[in-house]
Coordinates of C-alpha atoms (C1' of nucleotides) in Angstrom, one line a residue:
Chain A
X9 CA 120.5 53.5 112.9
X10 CA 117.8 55.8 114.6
X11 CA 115.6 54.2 116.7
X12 CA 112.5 56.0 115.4
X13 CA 109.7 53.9 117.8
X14 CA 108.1 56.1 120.5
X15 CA 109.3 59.1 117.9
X16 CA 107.3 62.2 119.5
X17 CA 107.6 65.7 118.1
X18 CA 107.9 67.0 121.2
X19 CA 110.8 65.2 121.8
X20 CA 112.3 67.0 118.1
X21 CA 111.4 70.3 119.7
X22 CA 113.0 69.7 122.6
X23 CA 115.7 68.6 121.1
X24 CA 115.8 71.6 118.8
X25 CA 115.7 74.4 121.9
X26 CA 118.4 72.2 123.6
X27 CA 120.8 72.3 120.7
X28 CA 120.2 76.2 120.6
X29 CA 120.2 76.9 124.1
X30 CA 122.9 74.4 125.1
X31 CA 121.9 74.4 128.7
X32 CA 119.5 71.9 130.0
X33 CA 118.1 74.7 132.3
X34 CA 116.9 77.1 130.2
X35 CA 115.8 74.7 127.5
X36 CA 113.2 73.4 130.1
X37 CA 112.3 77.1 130.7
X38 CA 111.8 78.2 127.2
X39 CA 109.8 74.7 126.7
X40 CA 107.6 75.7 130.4
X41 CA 109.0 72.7 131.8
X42 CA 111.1 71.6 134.5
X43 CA 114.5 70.9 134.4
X44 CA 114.3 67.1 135.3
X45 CA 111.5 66.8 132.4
X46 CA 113.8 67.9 129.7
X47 CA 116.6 65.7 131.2
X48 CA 114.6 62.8 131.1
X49 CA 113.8 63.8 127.2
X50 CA 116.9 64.1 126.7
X51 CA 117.7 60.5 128.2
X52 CA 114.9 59.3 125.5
X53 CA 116.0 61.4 122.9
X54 CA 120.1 59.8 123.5
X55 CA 118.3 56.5 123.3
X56 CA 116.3 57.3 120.0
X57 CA 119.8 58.2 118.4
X58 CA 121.7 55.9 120.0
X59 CA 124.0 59.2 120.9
X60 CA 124.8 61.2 123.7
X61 CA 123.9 64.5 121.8
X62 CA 125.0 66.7 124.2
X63 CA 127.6 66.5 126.5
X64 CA 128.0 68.2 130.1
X65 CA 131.0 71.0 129.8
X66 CA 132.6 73.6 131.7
X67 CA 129.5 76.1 130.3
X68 CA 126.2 74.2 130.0
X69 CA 126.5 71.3 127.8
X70 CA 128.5 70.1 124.6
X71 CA 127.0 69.0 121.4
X72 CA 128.2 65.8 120.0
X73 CA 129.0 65.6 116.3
X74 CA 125.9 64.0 115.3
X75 CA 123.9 66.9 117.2
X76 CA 125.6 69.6 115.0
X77 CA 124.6 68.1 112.3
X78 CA 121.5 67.7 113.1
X79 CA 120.5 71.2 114.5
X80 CA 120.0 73.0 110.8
X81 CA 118.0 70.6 109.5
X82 CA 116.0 69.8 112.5
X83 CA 115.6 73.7 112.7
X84 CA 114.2 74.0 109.3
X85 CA 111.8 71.1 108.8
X86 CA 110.2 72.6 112.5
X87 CA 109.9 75.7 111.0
X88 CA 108.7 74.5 107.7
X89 CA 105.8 71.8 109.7
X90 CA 105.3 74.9 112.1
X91 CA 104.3 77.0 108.6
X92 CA 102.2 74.1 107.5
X93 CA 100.1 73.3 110.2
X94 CA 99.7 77.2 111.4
X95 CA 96.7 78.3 109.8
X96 CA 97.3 81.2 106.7
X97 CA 96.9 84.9 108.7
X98 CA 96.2 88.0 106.4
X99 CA 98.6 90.4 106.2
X100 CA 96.5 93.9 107.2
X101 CA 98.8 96.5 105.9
X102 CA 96.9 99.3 107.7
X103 CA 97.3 98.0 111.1
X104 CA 100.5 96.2 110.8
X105 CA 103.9 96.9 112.8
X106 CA 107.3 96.0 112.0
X107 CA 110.7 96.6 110.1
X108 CA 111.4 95.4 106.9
X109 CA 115.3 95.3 105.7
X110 CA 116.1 95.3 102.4
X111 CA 119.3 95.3 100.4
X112 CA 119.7 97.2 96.8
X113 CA 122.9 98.3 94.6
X114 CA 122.2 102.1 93.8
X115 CA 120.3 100.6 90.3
X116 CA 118.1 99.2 92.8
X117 CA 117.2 101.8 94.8
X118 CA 116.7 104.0 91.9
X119 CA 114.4 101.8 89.6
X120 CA 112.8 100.0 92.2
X121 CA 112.8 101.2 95.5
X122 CA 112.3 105.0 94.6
X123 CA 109.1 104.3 93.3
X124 CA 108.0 101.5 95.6
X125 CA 109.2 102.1 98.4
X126 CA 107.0 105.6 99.8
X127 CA 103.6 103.5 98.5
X128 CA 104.2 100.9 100.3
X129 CA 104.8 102.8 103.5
X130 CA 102.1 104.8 102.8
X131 CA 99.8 101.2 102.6
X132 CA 101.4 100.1 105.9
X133 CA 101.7 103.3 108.0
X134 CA 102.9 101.8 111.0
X135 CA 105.7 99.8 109.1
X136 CA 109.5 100.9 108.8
X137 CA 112.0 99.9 106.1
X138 CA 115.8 99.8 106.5
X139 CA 118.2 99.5 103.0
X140 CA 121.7 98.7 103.1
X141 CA 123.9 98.4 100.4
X142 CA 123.3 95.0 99.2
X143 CA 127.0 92.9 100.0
X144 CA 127.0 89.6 97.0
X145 CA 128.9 87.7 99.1
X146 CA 127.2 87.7 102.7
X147 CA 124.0 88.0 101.4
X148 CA 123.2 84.4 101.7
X149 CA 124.1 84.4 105.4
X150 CA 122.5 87.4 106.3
X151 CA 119.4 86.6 105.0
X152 CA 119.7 83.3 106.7
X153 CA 120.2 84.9 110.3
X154 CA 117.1 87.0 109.8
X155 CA 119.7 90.3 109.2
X156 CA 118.0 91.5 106.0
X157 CA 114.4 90.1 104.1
X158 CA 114.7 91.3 100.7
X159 CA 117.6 91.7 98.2
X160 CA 117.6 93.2 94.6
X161 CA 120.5 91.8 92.4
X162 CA 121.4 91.0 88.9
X163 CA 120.2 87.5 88.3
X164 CA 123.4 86.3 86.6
X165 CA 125.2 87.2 89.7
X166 CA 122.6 86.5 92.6
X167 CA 124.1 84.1 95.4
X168 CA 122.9 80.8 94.7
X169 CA 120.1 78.8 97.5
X170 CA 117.9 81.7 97.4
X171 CA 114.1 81.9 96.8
X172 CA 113.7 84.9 93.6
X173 CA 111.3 86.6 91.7
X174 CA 112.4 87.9 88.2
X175 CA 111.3 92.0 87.9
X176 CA 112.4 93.1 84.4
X177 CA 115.2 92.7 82.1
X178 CA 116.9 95.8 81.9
X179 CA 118.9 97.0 78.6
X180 CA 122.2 99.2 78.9
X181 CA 122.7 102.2 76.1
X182 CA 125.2 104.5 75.4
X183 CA 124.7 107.8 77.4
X184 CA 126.6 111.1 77.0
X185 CA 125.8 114.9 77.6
X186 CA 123.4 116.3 75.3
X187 CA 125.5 118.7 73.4
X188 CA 128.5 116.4 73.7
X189 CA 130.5 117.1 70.3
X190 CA 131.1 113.3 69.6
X191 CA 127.6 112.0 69.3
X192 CA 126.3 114.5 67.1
X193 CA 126.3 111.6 63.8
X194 CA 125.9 107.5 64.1
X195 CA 128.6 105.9 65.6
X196 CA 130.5 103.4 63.7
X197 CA 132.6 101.4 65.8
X198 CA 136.0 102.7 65.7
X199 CA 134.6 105.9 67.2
X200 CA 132.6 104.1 69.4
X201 CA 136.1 102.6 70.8
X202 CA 137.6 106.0 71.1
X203 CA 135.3 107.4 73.3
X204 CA 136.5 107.8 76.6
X205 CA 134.4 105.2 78.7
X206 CA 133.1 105.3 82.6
X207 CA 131.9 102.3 83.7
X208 CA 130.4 101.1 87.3
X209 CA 132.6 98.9 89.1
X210 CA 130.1 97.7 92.2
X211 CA 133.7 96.0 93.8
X212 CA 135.8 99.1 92.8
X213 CA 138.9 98.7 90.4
X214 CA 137.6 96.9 87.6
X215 CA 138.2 98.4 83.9
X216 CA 136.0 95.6 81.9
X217 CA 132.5 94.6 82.0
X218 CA 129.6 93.1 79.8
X219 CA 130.2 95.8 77.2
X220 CA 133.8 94.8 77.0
X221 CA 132.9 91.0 76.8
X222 CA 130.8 91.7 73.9
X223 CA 133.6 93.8 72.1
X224 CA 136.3 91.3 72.7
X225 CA 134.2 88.9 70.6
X226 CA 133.6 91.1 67.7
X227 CA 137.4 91.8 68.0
X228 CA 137.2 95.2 68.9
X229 CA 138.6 97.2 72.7
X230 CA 137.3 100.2 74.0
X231 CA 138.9 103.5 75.9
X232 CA 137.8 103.1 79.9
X233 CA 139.6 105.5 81.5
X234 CA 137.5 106.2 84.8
X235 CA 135.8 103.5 87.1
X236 CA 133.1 104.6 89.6
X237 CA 131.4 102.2 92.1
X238 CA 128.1 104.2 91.5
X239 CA 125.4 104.7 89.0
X240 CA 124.1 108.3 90.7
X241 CA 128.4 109.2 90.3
X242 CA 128.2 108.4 86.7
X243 CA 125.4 110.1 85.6
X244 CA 126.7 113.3 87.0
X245 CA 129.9 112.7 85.4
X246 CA 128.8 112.7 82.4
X247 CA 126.4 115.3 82.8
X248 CA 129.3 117.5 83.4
X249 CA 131.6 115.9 81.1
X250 CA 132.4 114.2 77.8
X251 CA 133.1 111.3 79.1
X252 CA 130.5 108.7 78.0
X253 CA 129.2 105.0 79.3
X254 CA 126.8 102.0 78.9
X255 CA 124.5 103.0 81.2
X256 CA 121.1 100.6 82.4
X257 CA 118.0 102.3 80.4
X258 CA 116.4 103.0 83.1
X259 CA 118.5 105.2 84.6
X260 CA 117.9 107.6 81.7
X261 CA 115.3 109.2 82.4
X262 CA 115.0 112.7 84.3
X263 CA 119.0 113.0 84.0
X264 CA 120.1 115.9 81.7
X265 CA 121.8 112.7 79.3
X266 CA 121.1 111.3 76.0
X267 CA 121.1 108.0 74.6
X268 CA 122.4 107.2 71.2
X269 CA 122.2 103.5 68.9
X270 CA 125.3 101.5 69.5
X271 CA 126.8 99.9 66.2
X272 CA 126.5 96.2 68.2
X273 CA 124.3 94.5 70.2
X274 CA 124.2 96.2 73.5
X275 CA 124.4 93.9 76.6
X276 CA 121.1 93.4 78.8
X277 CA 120.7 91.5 82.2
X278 CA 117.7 90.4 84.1
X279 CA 116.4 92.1 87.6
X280 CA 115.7 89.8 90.3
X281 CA 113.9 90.2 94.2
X282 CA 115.5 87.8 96.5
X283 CA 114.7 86.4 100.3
X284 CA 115.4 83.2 102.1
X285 CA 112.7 80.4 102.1
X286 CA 111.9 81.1 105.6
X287 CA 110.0 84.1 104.5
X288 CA 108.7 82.2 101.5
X289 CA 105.2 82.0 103.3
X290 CA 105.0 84.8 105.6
X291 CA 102.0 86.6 104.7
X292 CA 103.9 90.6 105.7
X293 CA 106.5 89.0 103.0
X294 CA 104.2 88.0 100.6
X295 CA 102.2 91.3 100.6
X296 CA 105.5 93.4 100.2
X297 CA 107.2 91.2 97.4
X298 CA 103.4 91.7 96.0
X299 CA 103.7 95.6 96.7
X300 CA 107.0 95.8 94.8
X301 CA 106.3 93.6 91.9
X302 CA 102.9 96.3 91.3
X303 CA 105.0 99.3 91.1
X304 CA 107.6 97.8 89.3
X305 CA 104.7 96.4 86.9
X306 CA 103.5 99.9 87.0
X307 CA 106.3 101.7 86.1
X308 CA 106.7 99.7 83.2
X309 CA 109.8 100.0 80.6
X310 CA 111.5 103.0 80.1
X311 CA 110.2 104.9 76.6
X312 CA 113.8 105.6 75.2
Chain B
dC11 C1' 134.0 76.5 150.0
dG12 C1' 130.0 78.2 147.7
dC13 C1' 127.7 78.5 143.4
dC14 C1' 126.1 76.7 139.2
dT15 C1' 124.8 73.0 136.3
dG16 C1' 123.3 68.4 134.8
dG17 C1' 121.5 64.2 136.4
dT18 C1' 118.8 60.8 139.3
dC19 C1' 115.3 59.2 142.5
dA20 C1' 110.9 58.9 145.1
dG21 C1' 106.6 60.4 145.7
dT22 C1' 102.6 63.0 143.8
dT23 C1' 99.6 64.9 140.4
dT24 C1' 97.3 65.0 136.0
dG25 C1' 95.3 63.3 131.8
dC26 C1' 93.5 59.7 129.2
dG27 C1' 91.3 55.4 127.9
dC28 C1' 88.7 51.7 129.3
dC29 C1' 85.2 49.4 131.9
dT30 C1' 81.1 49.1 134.7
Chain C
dA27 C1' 79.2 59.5 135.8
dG28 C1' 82.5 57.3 138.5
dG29 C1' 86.3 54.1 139.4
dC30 C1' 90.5 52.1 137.9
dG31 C1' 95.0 51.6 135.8
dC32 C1' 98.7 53.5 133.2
dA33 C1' 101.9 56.8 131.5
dA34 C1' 103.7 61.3 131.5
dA35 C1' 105.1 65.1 133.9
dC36 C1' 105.6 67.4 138.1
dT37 C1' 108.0 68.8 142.7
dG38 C1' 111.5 68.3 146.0
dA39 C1' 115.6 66.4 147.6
dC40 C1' 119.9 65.0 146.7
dC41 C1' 124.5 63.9 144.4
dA42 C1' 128.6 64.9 141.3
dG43 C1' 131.6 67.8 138.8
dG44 C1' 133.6 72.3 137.2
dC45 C1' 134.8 76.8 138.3
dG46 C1' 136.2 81.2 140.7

DNA sequence: CGCCTGGTCAGTTTGCGCCT
DNA sequence: AGGCGCAAACTGACCAGGCG
């Protein structure tokens, strides 16, 4: 049981630089205090938990079992006081400095970011933005080590214990060269099975999607011969082509393709903006979730 | 053996609350 | 305002243990 009397937060922040720094020394000199300070602190802090905490090794000193698991939590609800009692600063766009990193699928970065992203630099001229492909399975993590800010994902898919921000709902439609011989009349379904499908495979390899879900319950399979990991890839392909594919509506537009009615109900999924709770309250995070939400807002949905 | 590190101790300084 | 007592934190000296 923790022995909470003579609690001081001082002591928690100490403890919290200690278990970071794991050496008693430089603890004391991140905290501006002498080395025999935090050692005493420390000797209070084993007594409040009734632990060692840390432990003297070869290399500075050894957490205990108790201390790991204490270090994220301790971390956060610091943070999370620190963001309470620090008074709100304004976010001045024009004079800040910084780099943002943010993580998008192709999609993204074509119905989003394209649009978004030169505003917003031209708002914050002294601002720089990095995108990486956005990674589903480490994007938890590296938005928890500070590595990237803001993620765009699907929101059926989006890595769970993240703070998000719906954008649109996006519908896909069949797409196919304009002249393409096959989509000259209304498709029934049979011919809408012999088509030969693309699809995106983000992962690479895969041959069924949402499309194919929805076929499979009305009893019905469809032709995908050719998997691409790329939106921009497909478009050309079928620019150039008459191949054809359930392609996100939004790509449409200023591509040489045309859409035509499916005889089922086409699949749709929902857009979402992602970050870690740190940033939850960080005014420069704040104003550029705002920035992209506006020119998302602003685009609107695509006509066709 | 020298260096680095954590820990302890004694004495001093500083800050604060209380009292006159 | 000044004196007093207390607690906290400081400096400096020293010790012990691990490592190359």
């Amino acid at each position: 049981m923790i022995n909470f009397q003579g609690l001081d937060l001082n002591l928690l922040m100490t403890l919290d630089v200690l278990l970071k720094e794991r050496n008693v020394t430089r603890a004391a000199q991140r905290l501006h205090l002498s080395q025999p300070s935090v050692s005493v602190q420390l000797k209070k802090l084993r007594e409040m938990f009734g632990d060692p905490l840390l432990l003297p090794g070869p290399r500075g000193m050894t957490p205990t079992a108790l201390a790991e698991s204490l270090q994220a939590p301790l971390a956060d609800a610091l943070t999370a006081l620190e963001q309470a009692v620090q008074p709100a600063r304004e976010f001045d766009p024009t004079t800040a400095k910084g780099t943002w990193r943010l993580a998008a699928a192709d999609y993204g970065e074509a119905t989003i970011l394209r649009r978004a992203l030169p505003s917003i630099l031209r708002q914050a001229p002294q601002c720089r933005i990095a995108v990486s492909q956005v990674k589903p399975r480490t994007l938890a993590a590296s938005m928890e080590s500070g590595e990237l800010e803001l993620a765009f994902h699907t929101a059926d898919a989006a890595p769970p214990g993240l703070k998000s921000s719906a954008l649109f709902t996006e519908h896909y439609v069949l797409a196919g060269r304009k002249d393409h011989p096959q989509l000259q009349q209304p498709l029934d379904m049979d011919r809408f099975c012999h088509l030969e499908h693309v699809m995106v495979s983000p992962n690479g390899g895969g041959f069924s999607g949402g499309t194919d879900q929805v076929l499979a319950m009305l009893g019905h399979k469809r032709k995908v011969v050719l998997s691409v990991p790329h939106f921009n890839f497909l478009c050309q392909l079928l620019e150039s082509s008459d191949l054809v594919a359930m392609v996100p509506s939004r790509l449409i537009p200023g591509t040489g393709l045309k859409t035509h009615p499916v005889p089922f109900q086409a699949p749709s999924f929902q857009m979402v903006m992602l970050w870690h709770e740190k940033h939850h309250n960080d005014a420069a995070h704040r104003w550029l979730r705002q920035s992209i939400r506006d020119s998302v807002k602003a685009q609107g949905a695509p006509s066709s």
